[in-house]
Coordinates of C-alpha atoms in Angstrom, one line a residue:
X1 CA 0.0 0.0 0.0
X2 CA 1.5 3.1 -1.1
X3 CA 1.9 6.0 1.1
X4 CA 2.7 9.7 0.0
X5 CA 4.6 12.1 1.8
X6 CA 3.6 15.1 1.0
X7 CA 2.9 17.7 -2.0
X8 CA 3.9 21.0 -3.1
X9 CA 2.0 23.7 -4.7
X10 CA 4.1 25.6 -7.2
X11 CA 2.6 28.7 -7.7
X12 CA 4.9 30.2 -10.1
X13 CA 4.0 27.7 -12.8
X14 CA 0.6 27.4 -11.2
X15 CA 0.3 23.7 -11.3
X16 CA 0.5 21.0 -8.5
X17 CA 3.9 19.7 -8.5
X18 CA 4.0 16.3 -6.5
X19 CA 7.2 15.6 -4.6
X20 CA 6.3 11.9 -2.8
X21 CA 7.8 9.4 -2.3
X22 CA 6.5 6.3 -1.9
X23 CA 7.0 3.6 1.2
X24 CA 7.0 1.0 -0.9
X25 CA 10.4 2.3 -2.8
X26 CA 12.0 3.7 0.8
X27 CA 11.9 0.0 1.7
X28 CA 12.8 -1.6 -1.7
X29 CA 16.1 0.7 -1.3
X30 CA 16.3 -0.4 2.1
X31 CA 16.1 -3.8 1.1
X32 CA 18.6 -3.3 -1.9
X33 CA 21.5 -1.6 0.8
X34 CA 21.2 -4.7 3.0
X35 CA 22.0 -7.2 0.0
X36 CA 24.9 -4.8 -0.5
X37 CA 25.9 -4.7 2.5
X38 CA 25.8 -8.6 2.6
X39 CA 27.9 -8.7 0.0
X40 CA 30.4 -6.1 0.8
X41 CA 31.1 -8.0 3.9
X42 CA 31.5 -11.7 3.1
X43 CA 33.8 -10.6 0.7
X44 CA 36.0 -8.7 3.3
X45 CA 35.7 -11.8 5.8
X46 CA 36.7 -13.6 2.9
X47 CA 39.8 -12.2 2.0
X48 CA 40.8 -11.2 5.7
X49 CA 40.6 -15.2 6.5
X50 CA 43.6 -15.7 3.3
X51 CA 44.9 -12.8 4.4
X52 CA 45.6 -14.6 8.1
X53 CA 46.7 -17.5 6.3
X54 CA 49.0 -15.8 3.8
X55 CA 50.8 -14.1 6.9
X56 CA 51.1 -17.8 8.8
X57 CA 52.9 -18.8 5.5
X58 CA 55.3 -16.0 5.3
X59 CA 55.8 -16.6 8.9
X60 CA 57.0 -20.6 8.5
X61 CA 59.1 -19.5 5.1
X62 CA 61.0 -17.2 7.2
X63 CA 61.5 -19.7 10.1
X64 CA 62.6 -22.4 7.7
X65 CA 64.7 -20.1 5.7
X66 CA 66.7 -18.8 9.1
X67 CA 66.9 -22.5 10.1
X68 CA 67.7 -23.7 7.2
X69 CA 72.4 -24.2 6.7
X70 CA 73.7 -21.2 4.6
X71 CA 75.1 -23.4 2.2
X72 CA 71.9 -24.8 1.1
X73 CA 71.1 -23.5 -2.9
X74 CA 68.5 -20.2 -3.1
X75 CA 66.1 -20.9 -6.1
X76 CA 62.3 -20.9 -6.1
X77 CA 62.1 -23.8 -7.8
X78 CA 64.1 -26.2 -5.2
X79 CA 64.2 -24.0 -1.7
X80 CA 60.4 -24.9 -0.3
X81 CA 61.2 -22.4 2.4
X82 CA 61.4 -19.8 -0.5
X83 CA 58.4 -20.6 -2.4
X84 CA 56.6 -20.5 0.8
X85 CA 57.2 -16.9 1.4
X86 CA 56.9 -15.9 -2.1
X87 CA 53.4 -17.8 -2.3
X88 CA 52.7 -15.9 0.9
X89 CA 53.8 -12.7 -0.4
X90 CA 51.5 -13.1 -3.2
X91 CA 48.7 -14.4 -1.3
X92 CA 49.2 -11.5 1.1
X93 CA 49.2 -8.7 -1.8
X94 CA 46.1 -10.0 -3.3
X95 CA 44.2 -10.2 -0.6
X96 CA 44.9 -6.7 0.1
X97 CA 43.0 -5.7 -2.3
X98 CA 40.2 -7.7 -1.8
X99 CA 40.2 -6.2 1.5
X100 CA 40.7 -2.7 0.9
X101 CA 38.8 -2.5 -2.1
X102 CA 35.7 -3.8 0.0
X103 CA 35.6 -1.3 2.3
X104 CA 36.4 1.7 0.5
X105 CA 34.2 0.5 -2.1
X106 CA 37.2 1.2 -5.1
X107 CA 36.2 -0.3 -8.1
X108 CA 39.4 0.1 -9.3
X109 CA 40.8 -2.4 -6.8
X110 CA 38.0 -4.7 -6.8
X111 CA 38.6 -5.5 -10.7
X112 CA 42.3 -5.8 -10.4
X113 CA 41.2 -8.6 -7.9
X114 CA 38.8 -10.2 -10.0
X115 CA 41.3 -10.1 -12.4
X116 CA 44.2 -12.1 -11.0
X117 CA 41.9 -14.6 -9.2
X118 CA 41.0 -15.7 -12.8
X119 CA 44.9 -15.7 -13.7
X120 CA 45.2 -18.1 -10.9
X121 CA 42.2 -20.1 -11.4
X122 CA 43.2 -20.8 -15.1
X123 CA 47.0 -21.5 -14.0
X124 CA 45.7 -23.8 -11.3
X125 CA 43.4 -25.6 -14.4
X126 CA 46.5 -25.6 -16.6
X127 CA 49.0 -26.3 -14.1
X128 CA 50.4 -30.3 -14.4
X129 CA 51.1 -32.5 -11.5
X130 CA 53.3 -34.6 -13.1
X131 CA 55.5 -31.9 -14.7
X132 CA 56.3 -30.2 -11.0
X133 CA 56.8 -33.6 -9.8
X134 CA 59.5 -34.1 -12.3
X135 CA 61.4 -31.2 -11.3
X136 CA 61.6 -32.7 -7.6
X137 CA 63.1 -35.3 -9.1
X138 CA 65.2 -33.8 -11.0
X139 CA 66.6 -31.3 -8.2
X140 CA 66.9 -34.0 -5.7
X141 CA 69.7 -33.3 -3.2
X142 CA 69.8 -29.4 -4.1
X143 CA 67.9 -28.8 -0.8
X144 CA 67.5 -30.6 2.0
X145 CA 63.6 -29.5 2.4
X146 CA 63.2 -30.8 -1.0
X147 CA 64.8 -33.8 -0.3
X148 CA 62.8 -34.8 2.9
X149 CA 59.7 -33.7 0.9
X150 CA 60.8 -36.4 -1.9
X151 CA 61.4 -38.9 0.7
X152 CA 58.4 -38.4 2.8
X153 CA 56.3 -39.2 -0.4
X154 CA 57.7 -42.0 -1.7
X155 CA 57.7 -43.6 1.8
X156 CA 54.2 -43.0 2.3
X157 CA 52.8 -44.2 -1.0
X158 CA 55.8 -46.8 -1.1
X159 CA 56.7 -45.9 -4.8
X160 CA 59.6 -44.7 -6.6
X161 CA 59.8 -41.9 -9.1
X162 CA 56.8 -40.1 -11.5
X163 CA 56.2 -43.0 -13.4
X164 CA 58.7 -45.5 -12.8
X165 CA 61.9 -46.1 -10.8
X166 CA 63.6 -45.2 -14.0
X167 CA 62.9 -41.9 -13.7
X168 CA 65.5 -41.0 -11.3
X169 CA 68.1 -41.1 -14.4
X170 CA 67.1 -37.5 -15.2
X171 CA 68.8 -36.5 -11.8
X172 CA 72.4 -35.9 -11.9
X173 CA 73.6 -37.9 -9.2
X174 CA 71.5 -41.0 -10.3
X175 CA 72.0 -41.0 -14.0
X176 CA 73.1 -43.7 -15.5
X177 CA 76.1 -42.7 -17.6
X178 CA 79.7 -43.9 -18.0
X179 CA 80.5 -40.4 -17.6
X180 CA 78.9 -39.8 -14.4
X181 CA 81.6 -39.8 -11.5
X182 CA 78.9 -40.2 -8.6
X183 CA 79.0 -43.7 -6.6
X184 CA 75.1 -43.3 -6.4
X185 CA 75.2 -44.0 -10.3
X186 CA 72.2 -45.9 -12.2
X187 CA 70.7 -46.1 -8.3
X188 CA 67.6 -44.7 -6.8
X189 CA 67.6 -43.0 -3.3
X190 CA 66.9 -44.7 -0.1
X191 CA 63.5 -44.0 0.4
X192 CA 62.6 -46.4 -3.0
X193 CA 64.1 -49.4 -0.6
X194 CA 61.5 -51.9 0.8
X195 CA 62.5 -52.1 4.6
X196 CA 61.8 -55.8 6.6
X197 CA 59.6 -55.6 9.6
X198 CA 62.7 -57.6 11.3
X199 CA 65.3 -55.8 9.7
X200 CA 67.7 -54.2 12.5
X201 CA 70.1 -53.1 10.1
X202 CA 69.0 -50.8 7.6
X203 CA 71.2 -50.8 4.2
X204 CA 71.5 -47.5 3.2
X205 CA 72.9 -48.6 0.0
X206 CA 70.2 -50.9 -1.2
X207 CA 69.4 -48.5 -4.2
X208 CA 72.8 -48.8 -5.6
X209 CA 72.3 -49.8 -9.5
X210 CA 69.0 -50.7 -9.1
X211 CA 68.4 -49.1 -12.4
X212 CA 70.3 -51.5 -14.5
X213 CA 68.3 -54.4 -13.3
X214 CA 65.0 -55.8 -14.6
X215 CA 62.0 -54.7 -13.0
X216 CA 60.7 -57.8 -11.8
X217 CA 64.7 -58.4 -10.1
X218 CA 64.6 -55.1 -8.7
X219 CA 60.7 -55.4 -7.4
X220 CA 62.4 -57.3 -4.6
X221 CA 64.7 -54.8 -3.3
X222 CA 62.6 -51.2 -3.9
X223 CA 59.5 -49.6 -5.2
X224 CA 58.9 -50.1 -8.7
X225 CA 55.5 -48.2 -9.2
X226 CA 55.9 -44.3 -10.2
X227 CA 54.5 -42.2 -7.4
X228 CA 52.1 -40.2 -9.8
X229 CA 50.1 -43.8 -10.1
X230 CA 50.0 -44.1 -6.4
X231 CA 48.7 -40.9 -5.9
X232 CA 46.0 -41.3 -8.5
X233 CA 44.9 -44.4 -6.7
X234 CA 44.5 -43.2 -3.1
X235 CA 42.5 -40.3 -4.6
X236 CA 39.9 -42.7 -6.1
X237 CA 39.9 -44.6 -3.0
X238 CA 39.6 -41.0 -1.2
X239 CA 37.3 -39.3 -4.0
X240 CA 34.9 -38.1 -1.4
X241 CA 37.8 -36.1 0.4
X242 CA 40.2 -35.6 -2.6
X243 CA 36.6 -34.2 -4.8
X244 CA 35.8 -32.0 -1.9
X245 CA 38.7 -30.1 -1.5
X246 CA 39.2 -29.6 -4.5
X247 CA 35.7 -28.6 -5.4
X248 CA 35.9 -26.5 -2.5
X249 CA 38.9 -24.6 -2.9
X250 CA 37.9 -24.1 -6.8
X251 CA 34.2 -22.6 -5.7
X252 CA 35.7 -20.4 -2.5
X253 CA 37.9 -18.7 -5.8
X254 CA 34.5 -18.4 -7.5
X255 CA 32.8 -17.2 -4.8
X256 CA 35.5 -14.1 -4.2
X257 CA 35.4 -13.6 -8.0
X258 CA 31.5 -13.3 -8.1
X259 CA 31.3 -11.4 -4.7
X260 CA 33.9 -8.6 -6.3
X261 CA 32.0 -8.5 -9.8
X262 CA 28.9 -8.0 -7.9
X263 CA 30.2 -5.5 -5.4
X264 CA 31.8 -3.4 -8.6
X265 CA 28.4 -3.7 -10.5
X266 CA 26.8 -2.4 -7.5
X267 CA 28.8 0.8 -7.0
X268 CA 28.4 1.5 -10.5
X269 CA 24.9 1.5 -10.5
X270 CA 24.7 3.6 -7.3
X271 CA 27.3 5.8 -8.8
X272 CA 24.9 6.3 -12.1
X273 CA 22.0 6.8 -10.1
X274 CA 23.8 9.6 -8.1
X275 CA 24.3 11.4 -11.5
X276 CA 21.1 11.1 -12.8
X277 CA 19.1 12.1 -9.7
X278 CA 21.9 15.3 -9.9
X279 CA 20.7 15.7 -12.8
X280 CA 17.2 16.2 -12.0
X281 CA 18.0 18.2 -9.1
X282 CA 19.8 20.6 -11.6
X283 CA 16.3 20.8 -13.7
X284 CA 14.8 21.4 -10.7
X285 CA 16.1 24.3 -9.2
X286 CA 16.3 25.6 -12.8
X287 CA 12.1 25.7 -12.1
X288 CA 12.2 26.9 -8.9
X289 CA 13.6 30.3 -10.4
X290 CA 11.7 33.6 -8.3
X291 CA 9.1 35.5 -10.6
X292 CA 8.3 38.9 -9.7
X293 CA 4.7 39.8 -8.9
X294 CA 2.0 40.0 -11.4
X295 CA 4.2 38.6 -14.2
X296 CA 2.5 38.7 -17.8
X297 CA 3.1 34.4 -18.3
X298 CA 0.8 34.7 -21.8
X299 CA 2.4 33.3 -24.9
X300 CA 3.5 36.1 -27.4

C-alpha cells in the first residue's frame, strides 16, 4: 500500500507539482542496501581469513629459511622455504585488495582482484602434477627441504619416481652414464628401498644400481611403481575427500570472484543513479527560479 509524503504547490508555474515518495520504494532501497551490505562484507571476511593465512605462510618460510644451513642452494624452484614466502607474499598482496577494495568500495581495486583470481584459477586448471613432480626429481639433493619432501612421499605411497623407478636417471647424481663420477650412479635414493619388519640393520645402499636391473629383479629390493600412479589411486579410493577439497577450494575462488563482480556492479549502478538524480536536481532548481509579482506568463 503506497503512502505519499507530502505535495507541493508551485505557484509560479501554477500547477501542483507532487514531490512523494512512496513507502514501498523507501523500503525496496532499504532492502537493496542490505543485500549490499551482505555482499560487501563476506567478501571482506573472505579475504581477511587468506589474508591470516598468507601471513602464517610467510611466517613458517622465514622460520625455515633462518633454520635452514647457509650453504643450502636459493632458487624458487628447489628451496620450499622460498616458495613459501613468495606464495605468501603473493597471497598476502592479493588479498589486500580484496580487503581494501571492499571497504572503500574502489572499483578500481575490486577489478584488479577479479582479475588475477582468474589468472590463478586458469593456471591452477592448466598447471600439471606430473611436470612439477619431475622437477623434484630432477633437483633432488639441491635442498635438503626438497629432499625430505621427496622422501616423505615415496615412503608413504611406497613408490619410486613419477612414473617409474627409472625416472631417477634424469637426476644428476642417479644417472646412468659412463661419464657420471657419482657412486650413487644408475641407483635410486633410499626411500625407494623396501624395509623388513625384522630388519635391524638398515642398508642404506640398497638402491645402488637398481636401475640397471629388470623390474621384476629389482621389485624385490625397492618400489617399482611411479608415485604419480600411487597418488591417483588413493585419490579414487579418497574421491569423497580428494573431490571436496578440491571442489571447494575451486568454488571459494569463485565465490571471491563473483562477490567482487557484484560488489563493482553495484557501486556503478549507485554511482549512475547519483548522476542522474543530480541531474534532476539541476532541472529542478532551474524551475524553482523567483518571478516577480503580477508577471504577464501569456504566450506572445
Amino acid at each position: 500500500m503506497l503512502q505519499l509524503e507530502c505535495c507541493s504547490w508551485n505557484a509560479a508555474a501554477g500547477r501542483h507539482k507532487p514531490r512523494c515518495r512512496s513507502g514501498t520504494s523507501r523500503m525496496f532501497l532499504t532492502e537493496t542496501m542490505r543485500g549490499y551490505r551482505g555482499v560487501k562484507y563476506t567478501l571482506f571476511f573472505f579475504c581477511y581469513c587468506f589474508w591470516v593465512v598468507s601471513a602464517v605462510l610467510i611466517a613458517v618460510g622465514i622460520y625455515a629459511k633462518v633454520a635452514k644451513e647457509k650453504d643450502v642452494v636459493d632458487t624458487l624452484t628447489v628451496d620450499p622455504a622460498l616458495l613459501l614466502i613468495v606464495v605468501g607474499l603473493l597471497m598476502f598482496l592479493i588479498t589486500f585488495l580484496g580487503c581494501f577494495g571492499a571497504l572503500r568500495n574502489a572499483t578500481c581495486l575490486l577489478k584488479t582482484f577479479l582479475s588475477i583470481l582468474a589468472v590463478v584459477l586458469v593456471l591452477q586448471v592448466m598447471e600439471r602434477t606430473e611436470t612439477l613432480m619431475m622437477k623434484g626429481v630432477v633437483r633432488y639433493r639441491e635442498d635438503q627441504d626438497l629432499e625430505n619432501a621427496i622422501d616423505f612421499v615415496q615412503k608413504k605411497f611406497q613408490c619410486c619416481g613419477v612414473e617409474n623407478y627409472k625416472d631417477w636417471s634424469r637426476n644428476v647424481y642417479f644417472e646412468c652414464s659412463e661419464s657420471n663420477p657419482s657412486l650413487e650412479v644408475c641407483g635410486v635414493p633410499f626411500s625407494c628401498c623396501i624395509h623388513l619388519q625384522n630388519q635391524t640393520v638398515l642398508n642404506t645402499m640398497c638402491g645402488y644400481g637398481m636401475q640397471q636391473q629388470q623390474e621384476a629383479a629389482a621389485r624385490q629390493h625397492i618400489f617399482t611403481a611411479g608415485c604419480l600412479q600411487r597418488i591417483v589411486l588413493w585419490a579414487q579410493k579418497n574421491l569423497l575427500l580428494v573431490a571436496g577439497l578440491t571442489a571447494g577450494l575451486l568454488l571459494l575462488e569463485v565465490c571471491m570472484m563473483g562477490l567482487a563482480a557484484a560488489q563493482a556492479a553495484w557501486i556503478h549502478r549507485v554511482r549512475r543513479r547519483q548522476k542522474v538524480s543530480e541531474g534532476r536536481r539541476a532541472e529542478e532548481r532551474k524551475e524553482r527560479l523567483w518571478f516577480p509579482a503580477f508577471a504577464d506568463f501569456t504566450e506572445e
